[in-house]
mmCIF file of C-alpha atoms in Angstrom:
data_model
loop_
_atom_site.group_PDB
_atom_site.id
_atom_site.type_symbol
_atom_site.label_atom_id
_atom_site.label_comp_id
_atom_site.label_asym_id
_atom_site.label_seq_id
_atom_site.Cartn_x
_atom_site.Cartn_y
_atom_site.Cartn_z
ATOM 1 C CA UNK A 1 -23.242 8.035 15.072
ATOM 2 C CA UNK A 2 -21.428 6.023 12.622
ATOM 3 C CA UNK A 3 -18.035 6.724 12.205
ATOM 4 C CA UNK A 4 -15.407 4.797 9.769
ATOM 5 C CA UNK A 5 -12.003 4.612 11.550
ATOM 6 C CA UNK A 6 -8.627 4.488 9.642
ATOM 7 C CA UNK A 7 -5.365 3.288 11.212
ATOM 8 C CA UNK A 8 -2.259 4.684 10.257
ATOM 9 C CA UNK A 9 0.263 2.286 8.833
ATOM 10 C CA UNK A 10 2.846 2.845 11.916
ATOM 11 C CA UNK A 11 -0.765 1.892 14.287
ATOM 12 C CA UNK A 12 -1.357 -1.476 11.866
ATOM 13 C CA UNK A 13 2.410 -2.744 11.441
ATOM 14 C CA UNK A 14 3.482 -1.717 14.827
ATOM 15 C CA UNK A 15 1.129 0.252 17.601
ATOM 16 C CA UNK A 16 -2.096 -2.071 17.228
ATOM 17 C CA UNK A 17 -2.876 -1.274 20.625
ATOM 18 C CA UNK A 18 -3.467 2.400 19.762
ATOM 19 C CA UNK A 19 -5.912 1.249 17.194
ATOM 20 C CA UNK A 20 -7.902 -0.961 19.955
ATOM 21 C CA UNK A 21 -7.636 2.238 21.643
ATOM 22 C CA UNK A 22 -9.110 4.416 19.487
ATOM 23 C CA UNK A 23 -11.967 2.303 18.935
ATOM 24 C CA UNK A 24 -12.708 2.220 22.469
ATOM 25 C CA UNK A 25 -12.748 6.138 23.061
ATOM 26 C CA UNK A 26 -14.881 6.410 20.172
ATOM 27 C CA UNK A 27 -17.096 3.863 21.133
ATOM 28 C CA UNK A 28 -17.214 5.160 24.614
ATOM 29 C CA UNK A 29 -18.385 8.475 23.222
ATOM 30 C CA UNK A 30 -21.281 6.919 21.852
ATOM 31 C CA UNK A 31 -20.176 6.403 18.180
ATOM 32 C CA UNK A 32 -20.546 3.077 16.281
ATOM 33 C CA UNK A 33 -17.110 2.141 14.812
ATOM 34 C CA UNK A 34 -16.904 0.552 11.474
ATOM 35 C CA UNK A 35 -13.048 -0.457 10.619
ATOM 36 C CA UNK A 36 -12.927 -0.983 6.374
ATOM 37 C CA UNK A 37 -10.579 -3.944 6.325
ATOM 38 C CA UNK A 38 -9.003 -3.271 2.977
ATOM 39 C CA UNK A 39 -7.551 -0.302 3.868
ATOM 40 C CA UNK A 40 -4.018 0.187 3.412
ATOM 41 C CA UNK A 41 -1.940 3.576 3.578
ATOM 42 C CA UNK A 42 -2.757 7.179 3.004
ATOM 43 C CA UNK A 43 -0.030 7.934 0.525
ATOM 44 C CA UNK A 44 1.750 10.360 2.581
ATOM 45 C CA UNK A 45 5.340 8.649 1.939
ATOM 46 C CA UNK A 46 5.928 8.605 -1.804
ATOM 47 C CA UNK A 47 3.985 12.565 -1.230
ATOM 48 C CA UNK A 48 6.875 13.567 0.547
ATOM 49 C CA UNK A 49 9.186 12.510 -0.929
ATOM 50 C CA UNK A 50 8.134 14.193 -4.970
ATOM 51 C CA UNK A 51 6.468 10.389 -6.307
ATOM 52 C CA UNK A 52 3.058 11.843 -6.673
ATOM 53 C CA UNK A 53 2.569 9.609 -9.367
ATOM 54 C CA UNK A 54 2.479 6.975 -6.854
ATOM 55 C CA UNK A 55 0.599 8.664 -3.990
ATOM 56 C CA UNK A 56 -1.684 9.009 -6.214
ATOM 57 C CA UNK A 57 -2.069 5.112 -7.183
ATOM 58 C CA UNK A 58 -2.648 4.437 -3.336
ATOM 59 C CA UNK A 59 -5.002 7.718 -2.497
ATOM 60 C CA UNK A 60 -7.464 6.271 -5.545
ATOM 61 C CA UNK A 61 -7.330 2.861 -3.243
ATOM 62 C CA UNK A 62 -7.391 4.696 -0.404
ATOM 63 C CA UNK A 63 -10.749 6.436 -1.120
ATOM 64 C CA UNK A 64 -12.159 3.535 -2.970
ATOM 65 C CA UNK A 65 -12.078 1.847 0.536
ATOM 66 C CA UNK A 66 -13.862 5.002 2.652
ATOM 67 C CA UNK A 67 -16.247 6.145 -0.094
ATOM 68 C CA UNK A 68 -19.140 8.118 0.983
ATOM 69 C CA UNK A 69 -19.999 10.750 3.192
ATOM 70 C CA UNK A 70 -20.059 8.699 6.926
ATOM 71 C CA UNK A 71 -16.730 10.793 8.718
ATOM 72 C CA UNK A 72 -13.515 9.265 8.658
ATOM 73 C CA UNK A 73 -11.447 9.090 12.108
ATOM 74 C CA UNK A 74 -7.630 8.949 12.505
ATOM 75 C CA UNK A 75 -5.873 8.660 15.281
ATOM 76 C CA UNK A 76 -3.215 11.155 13.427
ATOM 77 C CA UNK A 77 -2.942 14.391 12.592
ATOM 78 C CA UNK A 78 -0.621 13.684 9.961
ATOM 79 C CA UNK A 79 -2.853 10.948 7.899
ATOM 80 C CA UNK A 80 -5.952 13.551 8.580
ATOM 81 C CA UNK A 81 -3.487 16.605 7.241
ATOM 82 C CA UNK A 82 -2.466 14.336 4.343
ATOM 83 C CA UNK A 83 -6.218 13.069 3.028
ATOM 84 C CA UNK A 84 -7.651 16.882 3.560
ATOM 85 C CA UNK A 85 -4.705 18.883 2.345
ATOM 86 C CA UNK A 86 -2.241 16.702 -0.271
ATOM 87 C CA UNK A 87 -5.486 14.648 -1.954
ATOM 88 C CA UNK A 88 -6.766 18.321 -3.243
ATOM 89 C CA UNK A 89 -3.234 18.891 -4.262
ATOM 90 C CA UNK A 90 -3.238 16.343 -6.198
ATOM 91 C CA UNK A 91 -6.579 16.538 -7.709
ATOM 92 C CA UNK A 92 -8.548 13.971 -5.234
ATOM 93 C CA UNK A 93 -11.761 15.230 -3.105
ATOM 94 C CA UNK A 94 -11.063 13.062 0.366
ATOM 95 C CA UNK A 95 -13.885 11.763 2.357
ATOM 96 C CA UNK A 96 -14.988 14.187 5.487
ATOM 97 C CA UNK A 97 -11.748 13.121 7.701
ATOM 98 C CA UNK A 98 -11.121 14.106 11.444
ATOM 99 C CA UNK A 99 -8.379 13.690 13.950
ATOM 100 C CA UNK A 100 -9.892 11.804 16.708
ATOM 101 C CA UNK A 101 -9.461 14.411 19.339
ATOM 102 C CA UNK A 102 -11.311 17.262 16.931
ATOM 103 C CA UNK A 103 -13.489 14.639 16.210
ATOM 104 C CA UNK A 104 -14.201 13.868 19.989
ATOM 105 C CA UNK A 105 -14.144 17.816 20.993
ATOM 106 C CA UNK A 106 -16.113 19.432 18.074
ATOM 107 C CA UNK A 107 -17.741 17.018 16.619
ATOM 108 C CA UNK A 108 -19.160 14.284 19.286
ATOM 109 C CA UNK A 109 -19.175 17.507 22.080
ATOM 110 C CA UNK A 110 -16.844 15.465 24.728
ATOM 111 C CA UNK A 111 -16.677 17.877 27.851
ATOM 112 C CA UNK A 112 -15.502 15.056 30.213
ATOM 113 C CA UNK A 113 -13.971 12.128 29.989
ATOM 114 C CA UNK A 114 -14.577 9.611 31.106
ATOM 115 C CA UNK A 115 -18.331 10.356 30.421
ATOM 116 C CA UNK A 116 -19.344 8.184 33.493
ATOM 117 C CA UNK A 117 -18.102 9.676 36.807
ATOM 118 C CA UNK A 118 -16.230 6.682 38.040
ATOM 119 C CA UNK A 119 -13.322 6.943 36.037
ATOM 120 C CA UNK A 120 -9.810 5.504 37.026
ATOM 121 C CA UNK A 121 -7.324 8.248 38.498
ATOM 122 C CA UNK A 122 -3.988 7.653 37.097
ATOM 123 C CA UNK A 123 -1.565 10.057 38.351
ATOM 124 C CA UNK A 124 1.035 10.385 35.981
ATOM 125 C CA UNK A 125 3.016 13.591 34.992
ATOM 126 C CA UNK A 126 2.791 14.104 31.142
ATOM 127 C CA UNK A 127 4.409 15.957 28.970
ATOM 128 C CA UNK A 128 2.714 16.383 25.396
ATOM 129 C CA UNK A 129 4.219 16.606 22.219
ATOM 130 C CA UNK A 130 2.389 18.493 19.622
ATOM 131 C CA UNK A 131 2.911 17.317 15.753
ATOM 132 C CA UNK A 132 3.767 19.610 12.892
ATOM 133 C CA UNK A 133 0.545 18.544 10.972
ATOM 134 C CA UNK A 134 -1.467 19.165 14.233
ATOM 135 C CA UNK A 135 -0.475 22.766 13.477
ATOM 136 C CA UNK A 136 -1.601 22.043 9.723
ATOM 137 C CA UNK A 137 -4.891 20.962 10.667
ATOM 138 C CA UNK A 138 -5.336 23.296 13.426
ATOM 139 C CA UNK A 139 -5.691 21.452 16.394
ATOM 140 C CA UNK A 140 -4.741 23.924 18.353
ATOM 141 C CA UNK A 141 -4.556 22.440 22.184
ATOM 142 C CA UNK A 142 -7.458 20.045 21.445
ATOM 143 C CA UNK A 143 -5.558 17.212 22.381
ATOM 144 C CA UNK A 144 -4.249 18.490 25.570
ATOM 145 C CA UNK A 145 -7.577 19.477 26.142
ATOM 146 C CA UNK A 146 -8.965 15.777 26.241
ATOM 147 C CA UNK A 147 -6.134 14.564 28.660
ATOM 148 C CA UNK A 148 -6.606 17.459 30.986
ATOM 149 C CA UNK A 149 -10.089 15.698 31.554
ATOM 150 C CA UNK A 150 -8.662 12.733 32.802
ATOM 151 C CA UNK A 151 -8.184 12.935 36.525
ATOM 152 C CA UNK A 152 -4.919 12.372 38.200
ATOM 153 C CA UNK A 153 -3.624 13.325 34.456
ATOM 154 C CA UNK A 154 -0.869 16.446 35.171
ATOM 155 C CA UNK A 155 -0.077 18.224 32.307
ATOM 156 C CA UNK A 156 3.445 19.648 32.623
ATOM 157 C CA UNK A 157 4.354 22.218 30.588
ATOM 158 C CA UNK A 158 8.046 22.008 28.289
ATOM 159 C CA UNK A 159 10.087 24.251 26.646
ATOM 160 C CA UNK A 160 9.903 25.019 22.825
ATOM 161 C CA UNK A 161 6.573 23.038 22.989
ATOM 162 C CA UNK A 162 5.959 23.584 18.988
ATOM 163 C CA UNK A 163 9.534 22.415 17.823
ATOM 164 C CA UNK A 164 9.683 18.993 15.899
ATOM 165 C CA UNK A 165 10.515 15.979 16.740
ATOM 166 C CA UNK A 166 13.179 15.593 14.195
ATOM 167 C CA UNK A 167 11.060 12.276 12.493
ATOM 168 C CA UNK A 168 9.888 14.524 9.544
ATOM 169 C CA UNK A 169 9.246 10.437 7.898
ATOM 170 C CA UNK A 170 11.430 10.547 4.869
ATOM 171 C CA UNK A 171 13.785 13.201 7.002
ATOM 172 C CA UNK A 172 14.694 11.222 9.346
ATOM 173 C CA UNK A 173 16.199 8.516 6.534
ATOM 174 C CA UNK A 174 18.132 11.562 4.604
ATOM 175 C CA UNK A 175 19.117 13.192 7.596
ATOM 176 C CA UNK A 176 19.491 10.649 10.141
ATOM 177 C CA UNK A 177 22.124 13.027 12.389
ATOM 178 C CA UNK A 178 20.224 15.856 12.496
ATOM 179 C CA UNK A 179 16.746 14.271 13.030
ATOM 180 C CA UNK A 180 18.429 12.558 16.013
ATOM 181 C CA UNK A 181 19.819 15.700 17.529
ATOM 182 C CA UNK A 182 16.340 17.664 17.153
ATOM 183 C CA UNK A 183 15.060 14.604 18.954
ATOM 184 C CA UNK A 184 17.410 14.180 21.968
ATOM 185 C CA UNK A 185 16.693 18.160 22.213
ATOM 186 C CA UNK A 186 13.125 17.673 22.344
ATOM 187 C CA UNK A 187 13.381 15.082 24.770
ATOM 188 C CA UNK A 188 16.209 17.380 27.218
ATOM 189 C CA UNK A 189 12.964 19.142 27.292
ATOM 190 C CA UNK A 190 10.471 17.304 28.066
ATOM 191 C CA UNK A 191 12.835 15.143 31.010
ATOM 192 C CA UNK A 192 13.354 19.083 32.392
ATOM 193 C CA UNK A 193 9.840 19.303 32.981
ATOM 194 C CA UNK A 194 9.382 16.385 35.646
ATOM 195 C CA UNK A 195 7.692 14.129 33.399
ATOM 196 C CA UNK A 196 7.789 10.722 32.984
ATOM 197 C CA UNK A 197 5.471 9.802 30.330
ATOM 198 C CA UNK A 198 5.488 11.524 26.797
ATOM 199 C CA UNK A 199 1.924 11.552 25.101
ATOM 200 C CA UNK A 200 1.257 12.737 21.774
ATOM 201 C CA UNK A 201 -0.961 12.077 19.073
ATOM 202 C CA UNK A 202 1.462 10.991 16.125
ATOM 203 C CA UNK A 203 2.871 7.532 15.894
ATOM 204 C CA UNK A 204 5.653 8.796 13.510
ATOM 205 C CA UNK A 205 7.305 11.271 16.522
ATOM 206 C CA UNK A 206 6.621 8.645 19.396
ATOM 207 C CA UNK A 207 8.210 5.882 17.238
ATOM 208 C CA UNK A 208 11.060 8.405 16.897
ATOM 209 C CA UNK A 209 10.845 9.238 20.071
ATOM 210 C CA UNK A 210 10.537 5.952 21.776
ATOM 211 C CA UNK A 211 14.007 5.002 19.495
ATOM 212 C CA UNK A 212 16.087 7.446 20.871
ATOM 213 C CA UNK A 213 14.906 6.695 24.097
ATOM 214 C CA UNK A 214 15.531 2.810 24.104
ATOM 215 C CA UNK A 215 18.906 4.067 22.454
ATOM 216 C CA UNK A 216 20.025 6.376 25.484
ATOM 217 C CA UNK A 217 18.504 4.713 28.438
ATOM 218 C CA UNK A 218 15.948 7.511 29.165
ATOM 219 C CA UNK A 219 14.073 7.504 32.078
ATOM 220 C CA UNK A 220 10.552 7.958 30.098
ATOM 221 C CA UNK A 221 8.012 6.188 28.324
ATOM 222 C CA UNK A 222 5.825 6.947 25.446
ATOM 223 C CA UNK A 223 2.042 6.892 25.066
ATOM 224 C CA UNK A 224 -0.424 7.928 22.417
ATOM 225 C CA UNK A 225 -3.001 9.936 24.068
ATOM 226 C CA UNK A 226 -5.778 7.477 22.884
ATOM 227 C CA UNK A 227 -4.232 4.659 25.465
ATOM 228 C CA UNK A 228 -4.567 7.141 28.272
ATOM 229 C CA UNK A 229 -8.287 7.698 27.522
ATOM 230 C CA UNK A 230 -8.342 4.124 26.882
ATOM 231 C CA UNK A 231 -7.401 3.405 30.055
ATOM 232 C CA UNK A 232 -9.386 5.887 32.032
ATOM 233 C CA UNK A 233 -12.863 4.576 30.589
ATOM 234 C CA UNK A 234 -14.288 2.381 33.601
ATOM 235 C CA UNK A 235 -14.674 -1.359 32.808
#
């Protein structure tokens, strides 16, 4: 299966290595990954904040580069929430566009992983931060669901699982105190459970994350989920 994959800006200016990771799920599943070099950004920035004007100019270039019908994959809920919900709001029909982990899940079929036997056992205890526009997708525990395949992977669960991060993008410049605080109470949270790696599937909230803790001298460290399947693919 051919799939098109588009990196969120946060992956291309800072997290490359989630994009390399990405790739290599989806190539482990089987698919054929075709990365459209012109791409740019989604749009979702000047969205938020009221410019639809221009989110619009970027959307047009947006699906100029991922015409057709082959399915888009993201490793973000928020880009996927963003091309499938705010392009019809502002008059634009978006290519067919996936999260990786629906993708993987519903899409592909993934009931395993890795899909060979001999995977890598990692033992790490995770804690997993859901993102708002998972919920606006409806992702449900799809994520979660791919990391509890991974073996030596223990899920730990943490309070007020659904709350924010605080990032919000454009929030987090406007409100910079109050972002912070919904962050450091996110991560009181996740440091209560025992864990000491945070996964989720956002760049935007680990970025925030990851800030606050370099800034306080917490005793985690972040990961996209994609790395950790990434990592447990043999070879």
């Amino acid at each position: 299966m051919r799939v098109r994959l588009m990196l969120t800006c946060l992956c291309d200016a800072f997290y490359g290595e989630v994009g390399v990771a990405t790739a290599r799920a989806l190539e482990h599943a089987g698919c054929q990954v075709i990365f459209p070099e012109d791409q740019t950004c989604c749009g979702q920035p000047p969205f938020n904040s009221g410019d639809w004007d221009a989110s619009k100019q970027v959307a047009k270039h947006c699906l100029k580069v991922f015409s057709g019908d082959e399915p888009v994959v993201v490793p973000s809920a928020s880009c996927a929430a963003m091309l499938r919900d705010g392009y019809p709001m502002m008059g634009l029909t978006p290519p067919p566009t996936y999260e990786l982990s629906e993708f993987l899940l519903r899409h592909v079929g993934v009931d395993r992983w890795p899909l060979e036997p001999q995977g890598i056992t990692h033992r790490q205890k995770v804690a997993f931060h859901r993102s708002c526009h998972g919920r606006a997708i409806h992702l449900g525990d799809s994520q979660e669901r791919l990391l509890g395949m991974v073996s030596g992977i223990e899920l730990l669960p943490i309070a007020h699982f659904e709350q924010c991060c605080g990032f919000g993008g454009a929030f987090s410049a406007t409100h910079g105190k109050l972002s912070e605080q919904i962050g450091l109470d996110k991560l009181q949270s996740v440091m209560e459970s025992g864990a000491k790696v945070l996964a989720s599937g956002d760049m935007g909230c680990l970025m925030h994350l990851g800030g606050l803790i370099k800034r306080h001298n917490l005793p985690l460290r972040t990961l996209h989920y994609a790395q950790i399947l990434a990592e447990a693919i043999p070879g």
